[in-house]
C-alpha cells in the first residue's frame, strides 16, 4: 500500500470514528448529527432559508425538510414566511432550540478536547495545516477548478 493510500484510509477511518462518536454523543441530547448541524446553522444565521440550509449541510432540500419537520416536532425550530418573497420560508430557533443547541455545543467542545488530547500541539498544527490544504484542494476539485 502506498503512503497516499494509507493516508486516504487513515483520514477515512478517522472520519468514521469521529462521526460514530458524534452520533453517540448527540443522542444524549435527543439529536442526530444532522439535526445538531441544522440547529447550528440556523442558530448562526437566524432566518436562513431551506435552500441555504441545504447548501450548508450539503444535502438536498427534501432531506432538509425531513430534518426540519423533526426539529419542529420537538419545538426546536419554527418556520416563518419571508417578508417579501411569499415562496420562501425562514427558519428560526425557538427558546427550547437555543437552549438545546447551547448545551450540546458546550458539551461537544469539551468532548472534543478529550477526544483530541492524544494529539500533541506540534502534531495538531501540522494536521491543521495539512488538512486545510487538502480541504481547499478537494473543494477546488469539486468546483471544477482542478482535475
Coordinates of C-alpha atoms in Angstrom, one line a residue:
X1 CA 0.0 0.0 0.0
X2 CA 1.4 3.4 -1.0
X3 CA 1.7 6.3 1.5
X4 CA -1.1 8.1 -0.3
X5 CA -3.4 5.1 0.0
X6 CA -2.5 4.8 3.7
X7 CA -3.2 8.5 4.3
X8 CA -6.5 8.2 2.5
X9 CA -7.5 5.2 4.6
X10 CA -6.4 6.9 7.8
X11 CA -8.4 10.1 7.0
X12 CA -11.5 8.0 6.1
X13 CA -11.2 5.8 9.3
X14 CA -10.7 9.0 11.4
X15 CA -13.9 10.5 9.9
X16 CA -15.9 7.3 10.6
X17 CA -14.7 7.2 14.2
X18 CA -15.4 10.9 14.8
X19 CA -18.8 10.5 13.1
X20 CA -19.7 7.5 15.2
X21 CA -18.6 9.3 18.4
X22 CA -20.7 12.3 17.4
X23 CA -23.7 10.1 16.7
X24 CA -23.5 8.5 20.1
X25 CA -22.7 11.8 21.8
X26 CA -25.6 13.8 20.3
X27 CA -28.1 11.1 21.1
X28 CA -27.8 12.2 24.8
X29 CA -29.4 15.4 23.7
X30 CA -32.1 13.5 21.6
X31 CA -30.4 14.8 18.4
X32 CA -28.9 13.2 15.4
X33 CA -25.7 14.6 13.9
X34 CA -27.7 16.1 11.1
X35 CA -30.2 17.7 13.5
X36 CA -27.4 19.2 15.6
X37 CA -25.8 20.8 12.5
X38 CA -29.2 22.1 11.3
X39 CA -29.6 23.7 14.7
X40 CA -26.1 25.0 14.5
X41 CA -26.6 26.6 11.1
X42 CA -30.0 28.1 12.0
X43 CA -28.5 29.5 15.2
X44 CA -25.6 31.0 13.3
X45 CA -27.9 32.6 10.7
X46 CA -31.4 33.1 12.0
X47 CA -33.9 33.4 9.2
X48 CA -31.9 31.0 6.9
X49 CA -34.0 29.5 4.1
X50 CA -34.4 25.8 3.4
X51 CA -32.3 26.3 0.2
X52 CA -29.4 28.0 2.1
X53 CA -29.5 25.3 4.8
X54 CA -29.5 22.6 2.2
X55 CA -26.3 24.2 0.7
X56 CA -24.6 24.4 4.1
X57 CA -25.5 20.9 5.0
X58 CA -24.5 19.5 1.6
X59 CA -27.8 17.6 1.1
X60 CA -31.0 18.0 -0.9
X61 CA -33.9 20.1 0.1
X62 CA -36.2 17.1 0.7
X63 CA -33.7 15.8 3.3
X64 CA -33.6 19.2 5.0
X65 CA -37.4 19.3 5.0
X66 CA -37.4 15.9 6.8
X67 CA -34.9 17.2 9.4
X68 CA -36.8 20.4 10.0
X69 CA -40.1 18.6 10.5
X70 CA -38.4 16.5 13.2
X71 CA -37.0 19.7 14.8
X72 CA -40.4 21.4 14.7
X73 CA -42.0 18.4 16.3
X74 CA -39.5 18.8 19.2
X75 CA -40.3 22.5 19.4
X76 CA -36.7 23.4 18.5
X77 CA -37.4 25.3 15.2
X78 CA -40.2 27.4 13.7
X79 CA -40.6 28.4 10.1
X80 CA -41.9 31.8 9.2
X81 CA -42.8 33.3 5.8
X82 CA -40.2 35.5 4.2
X83 CA -41.2 39.2 4.4
X84 CA -41.1 39.9 0.7
X85 CA -40.9 36.5 -1.1
X86 CA -44.0 34.5 -0.5
X87 CA -42.4 31.3 -1.8
X88 CA -39.6 31.3 0.8
X89 CA -39.7 30.2 4.4
X90 CA -37.3 31.4 7.0
X91 CA -36.1 29.1 9.8
X92 CA -35.6 30.3 13.4
X93 CA -34.7 28.5 16.7
X94 CA -37.2 28.5 19.5
X95 CA -36.0 29.2 23.0
X96 CA -36.0 25.5 23.6
X97 CA -33.9 25.0 20.4
X98 CA -31.5 27.7 21.6
X99 CA -31.1 26.0 24.9
X100 CA -30.5 22.6 23.5
X101 CA -28.0 24.0 20.9
X102 CA -26.1 25.8 23.6
X103 CA -26.0 22.8 25.9
X104 CA -25.0 20.4 23.1
X105 CA -22.3 22.8 21.7
X106 CA -20.7 23.4 25.1
X107 CA -20.6 19.7 25.9
X108 CA -19.4 18.8 22.4
X109 CA -16.5 21.2 22.7
X110 CA -15.5 19.5 26.0
X111 CA -15.9 16.1 24.4
X112 CA -13.6 17.1 21.5
X113 CA -11.0 18.3 24.0
X114 CA -10.9 14.8 25.4
X115 CA -11.0 13.0 22.1
X116 CA -8.2 15.0 20.6
X117 CA -6.0 15.1 23.7
X118 CA -3.8 12.3 22.2
X119 CA -2.6 14.8 19.5
X120 CA 0.4 16.9 20.6
X121 CA 0.5 20.6 19.9
X122 CA 3.1 20.3 17.2
X123 CA 1.3 17.5 15.5
X124 CA -2.0 19.4 15.8
X125 CA -0.5 22.4 14.0
X126 CA 0.8 20.1 11.2
X127 CA -2.6 18.3 11.0
X128 CA -4.4 21.6 10.8
X129 CA -2.2 23.0 8.0
X130 CA -2.2 19.7 6.1
X131 CA -5.9 19.1 6.3
X132 CA -6.7 22.7 5.5
X133 CA -4.6 22.5 2.3
X134 CA -6.2 19.1 1.4
X135 CA -9.7 20.5 2.0
X136 CA -9.0 23.5 -0.2
X137 CA -7.7 21.3 -3.0
X138 CA -10.7 19.0 -2.7
X139 CA -13.2 21.9 -2.7
X140 CA -11.5 23.3 -5.9
X141 CA -11.8 19.9 -7.5
X142 CA -15.5 19.8 -6.7
X143 CA -15.9 23.3 -8.0
X144 CA -14.2 22.2 -11.3
X145 CA -11.1 24.3 -10.9
X146 CA -8.8 21.2 -11.0
X147 CA -9.0 17.7 -12.2

